[in-house]
Amino acid sequence: VQESLWFDEWARRLEEAASRYAERVDRENLAPRELLDELEGLGAFRAVDEGPLRVLQAVRAISRWSPGTAHIVLVHSSSVLAMGENPGGIVAFSMTEPGGGTDILANLQTRAEGAGDGYRITGEKIFTSNAPYASHFLVLASTSEGPALFLAPRSDRIHVEPLDLLGLRGSGASRVVYRGAPARLAGSPGRGVKEALRGINLGRLGYAAIALGIADAALSIIASAGQKVVFGRRLVEYQGIQWRIAEIAMERAALEALVEKTAGTLDPVAAASAKNLGASLAQKAAWAASQILGGRGLARWSRTERMMRDSRVLDIGEGAREVLLDFIASRTLRSLQA
Ligand SMILES: Cc1cc2nc3c(=O)[nH]c(=O)nc-3n(C[C@H](O)[C@H](O)[C@H](O)COP(=O)(O)OP(=O)(O)OC[C@H]3O[C@@H](n4cnc5c(N)ncnc54)[C@H](O)[C@@H]3O)c2cc1C
C-alpha cells in the first residue's frame, strides 16, 4: 500500500472514527449523529470537491471497519458528482423503484410536474441510501421531455422508511415515498440517466474501494490471528495460510492499480470491472479472515461477521453482477468489431 496516496493522516483519522462506531452502526442499522458530525468535521462530505480519488481514499479507510458508514460518504459524493454541485449537508440518491433497479427506465413511475417556479415530485423509490440522514434527495423522475434529475430538500412531503438489510447496515437504504415534494431541476430534461451515470461510475469504483478496505482488514486479521501456535507452529507458517495471504494480496494490488487508474477517467467499463472484481475479492478475503479465527470467527456481531455480510451486498448494489457482466461483454465485443 502506498502510504501517501491511500493512507495519509486524514485517512487514518477517518478509519479511527469508523472503528469506534462500527459495531453500533451495524447493530442499530443507523449511523449516530455524533459519527456523522465527526465525519463532517474531518471533511468527508467535501472530499468529492477534491476529486474522485479523495472520495475513494476515504471510502477504503472507513471500510476497514464499517463499510455501511463508508457507503454514506460514497452515495453523497456520487450524488454531488452526478448533479455537478455540492448543496452541503448529506445528499441521498433516489433512482431505484420497487418495479426494478437494473432496468430503471422500463419501470420509471416517479414523475415531476411543474409548479410555479419549481416542480413537485410524486412516486415511490426503494433502496434510497442516506435517506434517514439526508438534507437533500437527488431524484430521477420522468417529465414530458424524458427522465431528469431533481433536487428535493427534506420536507414533510417525503416519507422515509429504513430497510432492515443483512449487509451495509447503517447505510440508510430506505423506501421513500414522495407526495408532491417540492424540488428543482438539477440537470437537463431527457438527460437524467446519462447524468446519473457519472455518479454511478463513481459508485461502482467506490464499491471496489469498499472491497479494498475489507481486504485490508482481512489481511491484518489473518496476520494477527495467525500468530496462534497450532501443532507446534504458528498458523502463518503453514503454506496453506501463506497462499491464502498471497492470493488476497495479489488481487488487492491489481484492484488498487485499476481503481487508481480509473479514478481519473471514471471509464464505465473499467468501473464495472473493478466493482465485480472487488466483490469477489472481498468475499474471498472475508471468508479467509473468518476461517483463521476458527470458532471465534463465528461470533455474532463480530468484525468478521460484518465483513461476510457486507461483502455479499457488493454483488448486488450499484448494479447486479450479471448486469455488469452483460455491459462489459457488449462493450468488449463492440471494441473488437470496431
Ligand atoms: C445496500 C443497497 C444500497 C442501495 N443504494 C441505492 C441508492 O442509494 N440509490 C438507488 O437508486 N438504488 C440503490 N440500491 C439499489 C441497487 O442499485 C439495486 O438493488 C440494483 O441495481 C439491482 O436492482 P434490483 O435489486 O431491483 O434487482 P433486479 O433488477 O430486480 O434484478 C434481480 C436479479 O436478477 C438478476 N439479473 C438481472 N438482470 C440479469 C441479466 N441480464 N442476466 C442475468 N441475471 C440478471 C441479478 O442477479 C439481480 O440480482 C441499493 C441496493 C442495495 C442492496
Short mmCIF file of C-alpha atoms and ligand atoms in Angstrom, two decimals:
data_model
loop_
_atom_site.label_atom_id
_atom_site.label_comp_id
_atom_site.label_asym_id
_atom_site.label_seq_id
_atom_site.Cartn_x
_atom_site.Cartn_y
_atom_site.Cartn_z
CA VAL A 1 0.00 0.00 0.00
CA GLN A 2 1.41 3.38 -0.99
CA GLU A 3 1.27 5.28 2.29
CA SER A 4 0.93 8.74 0.81
CA LEU A 5 -1.84 8.02 -1.70
CA TRP A 6 -4.23 5.87 0.32
CA PHE A 7 -3.25 6.15 3.96
CA ASP A 8 -2.19 9.63 5.00
CA GLU A 9 -3.04 11.20 8.36
CA TRP A 10 -6.55 12.17 7.17
CA ALA A 11 -7.41 8.60 6.16
CA ARG A 12 -6.09 7.31 9.48
CA ARG A 13 -8.38 9.69 11.37
CA LEU A 14 -11.39 8.60 9.32
CA GLU A 15 -10.52 4.95 9.95
CA GLU A 16 -10.15 5.57 13.67
CA ALA A 17 -13.54 7.29 13.89
CA ALA A 18 -15.18 4.43 11.98
CA SER A 19 -13.56 1.83 14.25
CA ARG A 20 -15.14 3.40 17.35
CA TYR A 21 -18.69 3.28 15.96
CA ALA A 22 -18.57 0.25 13.64
CA GLU A 23 -20.33 -2.30 15.83
CA ARG A 24 -23.00 0.17 16.95
CA VAL A 25 -23.77 1.21 13.35
CA ASP A 26 -24.15 -2.46 12.42
CA ARG A 27 -26.31 -3.44 15.42
CA GLU A 28 -28.56 -0.37 15.31
CA ASN A 29 -28.63 -0.16 11.49
CA LEU A 30 -28.09 3.56 11.91
CA ALA A 31 -25.09 5.91 11.96
CA PRO A 32 -25.38 8.07 15.12
CA ARG A 33 -25.41 11.84 14.69
CA GLU A 34 -22.07 12.15 16.56
CA LEU A 35 -20.38 9.95 13.96
CA LEU A 36 -21.83 11.93 11.05
CA ASP A 37 -20.75 15.17 12.73
CA GLU A 38 -17.24 13.78 13.20
CA LEU A 39 -17.03 12.74 9.55
CA GLU A 40 -18.35 16.17 8.54
CA GLY A 41 -15.70 17.81 10.75
CA LEU A 42 -13.00 15.75 9.02
CA GLY A 43 -14.29 16.95 5.64
CA ALA A 44 -15.55 13.57 4.41
CA PHE A 45 -18.59 15.12 2.72
CA ARG A 46 -16.38 17.69 0.95
CA ALA A 47 -13.85 15.13 -0.32
CA VAL A 48 -15.70 14.99 -3.64
CA ASP A 49 -14.81 18.64 -4.25
CA GLU A 50 -11.16 17.43 -4.44
CA GLY A 51 -11.97 14.71 -6.97
CA PRO A 52 -12.93 11.02 -7.08
CA LEU A 53 -9.63 9.66 -5.73
CA ARG A 54 -10.05 11.57 -2.47
CA VAL A 55 -13.54 10.05 -2.04
CA LEU A 56 -12.20 6.56 -2.75
CA GLN A 57 -9.41 7.07 -0.23
CA ALA A 58 -11.99 7.92 2.46
CA VAL A 59 -14.25 5.02 1.47
CA ARG A 60 -11.40 2.49 1.68
CA ALA A 61 -10.16 3.77 5.04
CA ILE A 62 -13.63 3.75 6.65
CA SER A 63 -14.45 0.34 5.12
CA ARG A 64 -11.66 -1.31 7.08
CA TRP A 65 -14.17 -1.18 9.93
CA SER A 66 -17.53 -0.04 8.68
CA PRO A 67 -18.48 -0.37 5.00
CA GLY A 68 -22.01 0.78 5.93
CA THR A 69 -20.58 4.10 7.13
CA ALA A 70 -18.28 4.39 4.10
CA HIS A 71 -21.37 3.93 1.91
CA ILE A 72 -22.88 7.14 3.34
CA VAL A 73 -19.86 9.15 2.15
CA LEU A 74 -19.86 7.34 -1.19
CA VAL A 75 -23.54 7.88 -2.02
CA HIS A 76 -23.36 11.55 -1.03
CA SER A 77 -20.27 12.01 -3.24
CA SER A 78 -21.84 10.16 -6.20
CA SER A 79 -24.90 12.39 -5.99
CA VAL A 80 -22.77 15.54 -5.92
CA LEU A 81 -20.78 14.34 -8.93
CA ALA A 82 -23.96 13.47 -10.86
CA MET A 83 -25.51 16.91 -10.43
CA GLY A 84 -22.25 18.89 -10.53
CA GLU A 85 -22.80 20.83 -7.30
CA ASN A 86 -22.46 20.23 -3.58
CA PRO A 87 -25.52 21.65 -1.80
CA GLY A 88 -23.98 20.97 1.64
CA GLY A 89 -25.37 18.57 4.22
CA ILE A 90 -25.82 14.97 3.09
CA VAL A 91 -27.44 14.01 -0.22
CA ALA A 92 -29.43 10.81 -0.92
CA PHE A 93 -29.53 9.26 -4.40
CA SER A 94 -33.05 8.11 -5.28
CA MET A 95 -33.21 6.18 -8.58
CA THR A 96 -34.30 2.57 -7.96
CA GLU A 97 -38.05 1.86 -7.84
CA PRO A 98 -39.98 -1.11 -6.43
CA GLY A 99 -40.64 -2.26 -10.02
CA GLY A 100 -36.91 -2.87 -10.61
CA GLY A 101 -33.47 -1.35 -10.23
CA THR A 102 -31.48 -2.88 -13.01
CA ASP A 103 -33.89 -1.90 -15.79
CA ILE A 104 -34.55 1.54 -14.39
CA LEU A 105 -36.09 3.20 -17.44
CA ALA A 106 -38.58 0.42 -18.14
CA ASN A 107 -40.07 0.97 -14.71
CA LEU A 108 -39.72 4.68 -14.05
CA GLN A 109 -43.05 5.66 -12.46
CA THR A 110 -41.96 8.64 -10.36
CA ARG A 111 -42.92 11.86 -12.10
CA ALA A 112 -42.20 15.56 -11.79
CA GLU A 113 -44.76 18.22 -12.61
CA GLY A 114 -44.13 21.95 -12.96
CA ALA A 115 -45.50 24.04 -10.09
CA GLY A 116 -44.79 27.79 -10.04
CA ASP A 117 -41.01 28.31 -10.24
CA GLY A 118 -40.22 24.72 -9.42
CA TYR A 119 -41.59 21.19 -9.57
CA ARG A 120 -43.46 18.67 -7.45
CA ILE A 121 -42.26 15.06 -7.24
CA THR A 122 -44.68 12.17 -6.80
CA GLY A 123 -43.78 8.49 -6.62
CA GLU A 124 -42.15 5.70 -4.66
CA LYS A 125 -38.48 4.68 -4.54
CA ILE A 126 -36.73 1.79 -2.86
CA PHE A 127 -33.14 1.31 -1.63
CA THR A 128 -32.57 5.06 -1.40
CA SER A 129 -29.39 5.08 0.70
CA ASN A 130 -28.71 8.01 3.06
CA ALA A 131 -32.45 8.77 3.32
CA PRO A 132 -32.53 8.95 7.17
CA TYR A 133 -29.60 11.43 7.18
CA ALA A 134 -30.23 13.45 4.04
CA SER A 135 -30.78 17.20 3.85
CA HIS A 136 -31.48 16.75 0.11
CA PHE A 137 -32.74 13.96 -2.16
CA LEU A 138 -31.47 13.66 -5.73
CA VAL A 139 -34.40 12.03 -7.54
CA LEU A 140 -34.69 10.54 -11.02
CA ALA A 141 -38.19 11.34 -12.28
CA SER A 142 -39.95 11.37 -15.63
CA THR A 143 -41.06 14.58 -17.35
CA SER A 144 -42.78 15.22 -20.67
CA GLU A 145 -39.26 15.72 -22.11
CA GLY A 146 -37.85 12.47 -20.69
CA PRO A 147 -36.18 11.44 -17.43
CA ALA A 148 -34.45 14.16 -15.42
CA LEU A 149 -32.66 14.65 -12.10
CA PHE A 150 -34.35 16.80 -9.44
CA LEU A 151 -33.11 18.03 -6.09
CA ALA A 152 -35.73 17.90 -3.34
CA PRO A 153 -34.92 19.40 0.07
CA ARG A 154 -36.06 17.26 3.01
CA SER A 155 -39.69 18.09 3.79
CA ASP A 156 -42.81 16.58 5.35
CA ARG A 157 -43.84 15.53 1.84
CA ILE A 158 -41.02 12.98 1.81
CA HIS A 159 -41.76 9.84 3.81
CA VAL A 160 -38.72 7.69 4.77
CA GLU A 161 -38.93 4.06 5.93
CA PRO A 162 -35.49 2.45 6.60
CA LEU A 163 -34.99 -1.13 5.38
CA ASP A 164 -33.57 -3.85 7.61
CA LEU A 165 -30.96 -5.42 5.29
CA LEU A 166 -28.32 -8.03 6.16
CA GLY A 167 -25.34 -6.02 4.93
CA LEU A 168 -24.07 -2.44 4.65
CA ARG A 169 -26.20 -1.76 7.70
CA GLY A 170 -26.33 1.88 8.67
CA SER A 171 -26.15 2.94 5.01
CA GLY A 172 -29.72 4.14 5.46
CA ALA A 173 -31.14 2.25 2.47
CA SER A 174 -34.85 3.10 2.67
CA ARG A 175 -38.20 3.02 1.00
CA VAL A 176 -39.01 6.64 0.20
CA VAL A 177 -42.41 7.98 -0.83
CA TYR A 178 -42.64 11.44 -2.44
CA ARG A 179 -46.07 13.01 -2.07
CA GLY A 180 -45.88 16.14 -4.20
CA ALA A 181 -42.47 17.03 -2.71
CA PRO A 182 -41.17 20.45 -3.82
CA ALA A 183 -38.00 20.17 -5.95
CA ARG A 184 -35.89 21.98 -8.50
CA LEU A 185 -34.33 20.69 -11.70
CA ALA A 186 -30.75 19.51 -11.08
CA GLY A 187 -29.79 18.71 -14.69
CA SER A 188 -31.27 18.75 -18.19
CA PRO A 189 -34.63 17.14 -19.07
CA GLY A 190 -34.10 13.96 -21.07
CA ARG A 191 -30.51 13.58 -19.85
CA GLY A 192 -31.27 12.33 -16.34
CA VAL A 193 -29.91 8.81 -16.78
CA LYS A 194 -26.76 10.00 -18.53
CA GLU A 195 -26.09 12.49 -15.73
CA ALA A 196 -26.83 9.88 -13.06
CA LEU A 197 -24.31 7.53 -14.69
CA ARG A 198 -21.43 9.86 -13.81
CA GLY A 199 -22.34 9.33 -10.18
CA ILE A 200 -22.98 5.61 -10.68
CA ASN A 201 -19.50 5.11 -12.16
CA LEU A 202 -18.00 6.68 -9.04
CA GLY A 203 -20.36 4.48 -7.01
CA ARG A 204 -19.05 1.34 -8.72
CA LEU A 205 -15.44 2.38 -8.11
CA GLY A 206 -16.48 3.10 -4.53
CA TYR A 207 -17.72 -0.48 -4.18
CA ALA A 208 -14.23 -1.57 -5.31
CA ALA A 209 -12.76 0.76 -2.65
CA ILE A 210 -15.04 -0.87 -0.04
CA ALA A 211 -13.60 -4.22 -1.22
CA LEU A 212 -10.05 -2.88 -0.79
CA GLY A 213 -10.93 -1.87 2.78
CA ILE A 214 -12.37 -5.32 3.51
CA ALA A 215 -9.22 -6.95 2.01
CA ASP A 216 -7.01 -4.69 4.17
CA ALA A 217 -8.99 -5.71 7.27
CA ALA A 218 -8.82 -9.39 6.32
CA LEU A 219 -5.04 -9.34 5.89
CA SER A 220 -4.49 -7.65 9.23
CA ILE A 221 -6.84 -10.12 10.97
CA ILE A 222 -5.05 -13.07 9.33
CA ALA A 223 -1.63 -11.69 10.32
CA SER A 224 -2.59 -11.29 13.97
CA ALA A 225 -4.75 -14.42 14.39
CA GLY A 226 -2.02 -16.30 12.53
CA GLN A 227 0.34 -15.87 15.49
CA LYS A 228 -1.54 -18.64 17.29
CA VAL A 229 0.54 -21.80 17.68
CA VAL A 230 -1.23 -24.95 16.46
CA PHE A 231 0.53 -28.35 16.28
CA GLY A 232 3.85 -26.71 17.22
CA ARG A 233 3.92 -23.96 14.57
CA ARG A 234 2.38 -20.54 14.17
CA LEU A 235 -0.58 -20.60 11.76
CA VAL A 236 1.14 -18.09 9.43
CA GLU A 237 4.00 -20.56 8.95
CA TYR A 238 1.70 -23.07 7.22
CA GLN A 239 1.82 -22.88 3.45
CA GLY A 240 -1.97 -23.23 3.21
CA ILE A 241 -2.34 -19.97 5.13
CA GLN A 242 0.52 -18.25 3.28
CA TRP A 243 -1.01 -18.99 -0.11
CA ARG A 244 -4.32 -17.54 1.04
CA ILE A 245 -2.49 -14.38 2.13
CA ALA A 246 -0.69 -14.23 -1.23
CA GLU A 247 -3.91 -14.66 -3.25
CA ILE A 248 -5.61 -11.81 -1.37
CA ALA A 249 -2.51 -9.59 -1.60
CA MET A 250 -2.11 -10.17 -5.37
CA GLU A 251 -5.72 -9.39 -6.15
CA ARG A 252 -5.67 -6.39 -3.84
CA ALA A 253 -2.62 -4.97 -5.64
CA ALA A 254 -4.24 -5.43 -9.06
CA LEU A 255 -7.55 -3.90 -7.93
CA GLU A 256 -5.79 -1.00 -6.27
CA ALA A 257 -4.00 -0.20 -9.55
CA LEU A 258 -7.24 -0.43 -11.55
CA VAL A 259 -9.08 1.84 -9.11
CA GLU A 260 -6.28 4.43 -9.12
CA LYS A 261 -6.15 4.45 -12.91
CA THR A 262 -9.93 4.67 -13.32
CA ALA A 263 -10.43 7.41 -10.70
CA GLY A 264 -9.07 9.92 -13.24
CA THR A 265 -11.34 8.88 -16.12
CA LEU A 266 -14.39 7.23 -14.49
CA ASP A 267 -14.37 4.93 -17.53
CA PRO A 268 -17.63 2.93 -17.28
CA VAL A 269 -16.21 -0.45 -18.37
CA ALA A 270 -13.24 -0.18 -16.00
CA ALA A 271 -15.54 0.94 -13.15
CA ALA A 272 -17.90 -2.01 -13.74
CA SER A 273 -14.90 -4.38 -13.93
CA ALA A 274 -13.43 -3.02 -10.70
CA LYS A 275 -16.77 -3.47 -8.96
CA ASN A 276 -17.18 -7.11 -9.96
CA LEU A 277 -13.53 -7.96 -9.24
CA GLY A 278 -13.83 -6.21 -5.88
CA ALA A 279 -16.95 -8.17 -4.86
CA SER A 280 -15.12 -11.47 -5.50
CA LEU A 281 -12.02 -10.30 -3.64
CA ALA A 282 -13.98 -9.03 -0.63
CA GLN A 283 -15.97 -12.27 -0.35
CA LYS A 284 -12.81 -14.39 -0.54
CA ALA A 285 -10.97 -12.17 1.95
CA ALA A 286 -13.86 -12.04 4.45
CA TRP A 287 -14.24 -15.80 4.34
CA ALA A 288 -10.50 -16.34 4.92
CA ALA A 289 -10.42 -13.91 7.88
CA SER A 290 -13.36 -15.67 9.47
CA GLN A 291 -11.81 -19.11 8.87
CA ILE A 292 -8.46 -18.38 10.54
CA LEU A 293 -10.25 -17.27 13.71
CA GLY A 294 -11.88 -20.69 13.93
CA GLY A 295 -14.82 -20.74 16.34
CA ARG A 296 -14.02 -17.18 17.46
CA GLY A 297 -14.67 -16.01 13.87
CA LEU A 298 -18.28 -17.09 14.20
CA ALA A 299 -19.21 -14.66 16.98
CA ARG A 300 -22.45 -12.76 16.38
CA TRP A 301 -21.88 -9.05 15.53
CA SER A 302 -18.11 -9.63 15.18
CA ARG A 303 -15.99 -7.73 12.68
CA THR A 304 -15.60 -10.83 10.52
CA GLU A 305 -19.35 -11.49 10.51
CA ARG A 306 -19.85 -7.93 9.30
CA MET A 307 -17.23 -8.42 6.58
CA MET A 308 -19.03 -11.51 5.29
CA ARG A 309 -22.44 -9.82 5.26
CA ASP A 310 -21.15 -6.58 3.74
CA SER A 311 -19.16 -8.33 1.01
CA ARG A 312 -22.34 -10.18 -0.04
CA VAL A 313 -24.04 -6.89 -0.90
CA LEU A 314 -21.21 -5.85 -3.24
CA ASP A 315 -22.58 -8.21 -5.91
CA ILE A 316 -26.00 -6.50 -5.91
CA GLY A 317 -25.87 -2.78 -5.03
CA GLU A 318 -24.78 -0.32 -7.79
CA GLY A 319 -25.87 -2.85 -10.42
CA ALA A 320 -26.12 -6.62 -10.11
CA ARG A 321 -23.07 -8.69 -11.14
CA GLU A 322 -24.84 -10.21 -14.16
CA VAL A 323 -25.93 -6.83 -15.50
CA LEU A 324 -22.37 -5.52 -15.29
CA LEU A 325 -21.06 -8.68 -16.99
CA ASP A 326 -23.53 -8.07 -19.87
CA PHE A 327 -22.35 -4.47 -20.11
CA ILE A 328 -18.63 -5.39 -20.07
CA ALA A 329 -19.22 -8.10 -22.69
CA SER A 330 -21.16 -5.84 -25.05
CA ARG A 331 -18.55 -3.07 -24.84
CA THR A 332 -15.74 -5.58 -25.31
CA LEU A 333 -17.42 -7.08 -28.39
CA ARG A 334 -18.05 -3.64 -29.80
CA SER A 335 -14.38 -2.70 -29.39
CA LEU A 336 -13.32 -5.96 -31.09
CA GLN A 337 -15.65 -5.38 -34.04
CA ALA A 338 -14.70 -1.72 -34.48
C1 LIG B 1 -27.43 -1.76 0.22
C2 LIG B 1 -28.00 -1.20 -1.05
C3 LIG B 1 -27.95 0.17 -1.27
C4 LIG B 1 -28.51 0.71 -2.43
N1 LIG B 1 -28.48 2.06 -2.59
C5 LIG B 1 -29.15 2.63 -3.62
C6 LIG B 1 -29.26 4.05 -3.72
O1 LIG B 1 -28.72 4.79 -2.90
N2 LIG B 1 -30.00 4.58 -4.71
C7 LIG B 1 -30.62 3.80 -5.63
O2 LIG B 1 -31.27 4.34 -6.52
N3 LIG B 1 -30.52 2.43 -5.59
C8 LIG B 1 -29.80 1.83 -4.59
N4 LIG B 1 -29.73 0.45 -4.50
C9 LIG B 1 -30.40 -0.35 -5.49
C10 LIG B 1 -29.47 -1.13 -6.36
O3 LIG B 1 -28.83 -0.29 -7.28
C11 LIG B 1 -30.30 -2.24 -6.98
O4 LIG B 1 -30.59 -3.17 -5.96
C12 LIG B 1 -29.58 -2.92 -8.11
O5 LIG B 1 -29.48 -2.06 -9.22
C13 LIG B 1 -30.31 -4.20 -8.54
O6 LIG B 1 -31.65 -3.92 -8.80
P1 LIG B 1 -32.80 -4.81 -8.14
O7 LIG B 1 -32.47 -5.03 -6.71
O8 LIG B 1 -34.10 -4.17 -8.44
O9 LIG B 1 -32.69 -6.19 -8.87
P2 LIG B 1 -33.37 -6.61 -10.24
O10 LIG B 1 -33.12 -5.62 -11.28
O11 LIG B 1 -34.80 -6.98 -9.95
O12 LIG B 1 -32.55 -7.92 -10.54
C14 LIG B 1 -32.70 -9.09 -9.71
C15 LIG B 1 -31.61 -10.07 -10.01
O13 LIG B 1 -31.79 -10.55 -11.31
C16 LIG B 1 -30.55 -10.89 -11.86
N5 LIG B 1 -30.43 -10.29 -13.21
C17 LIG B 1 -30.81 -9.07 -13.62
N6 LIG B 1 -30.54 -8.89 -14.92
C18 LIG B 1 -29.96 -10.00 -15.35
C19 LIG B 1 -29.43 -10.43 -16.59
N7 LIG B 1 -29.44 -9.62 -17.67
N8 LIG B 1 -28.93 -11.68 -16.68
C20 LIG B 1 -28.91 -12.49 -15.61
N9 LIG B 1 -29.38 -12.15 -14.40
C21 LIG B 1 -29.90 -10.92 -14.27
C22 LIG B 1 -29.47 -10.37 -10.94
O14 LIG B 1 -28.86 -11.43 -10.24
C23 LIG B 1 -30.19 -9.49 -9.97
O15 LIG B 1 -29.59 -9.52 -8.72
C24 LIG B 1 -29.12 -0.13 -3.39
C25 LIG B 1 -29.16 -1.51 -3.17
C26 LIG B 1 -28.60 -2.05 -2.02
C27 LIG B 1 -28.69 -3.54 -1.83
#
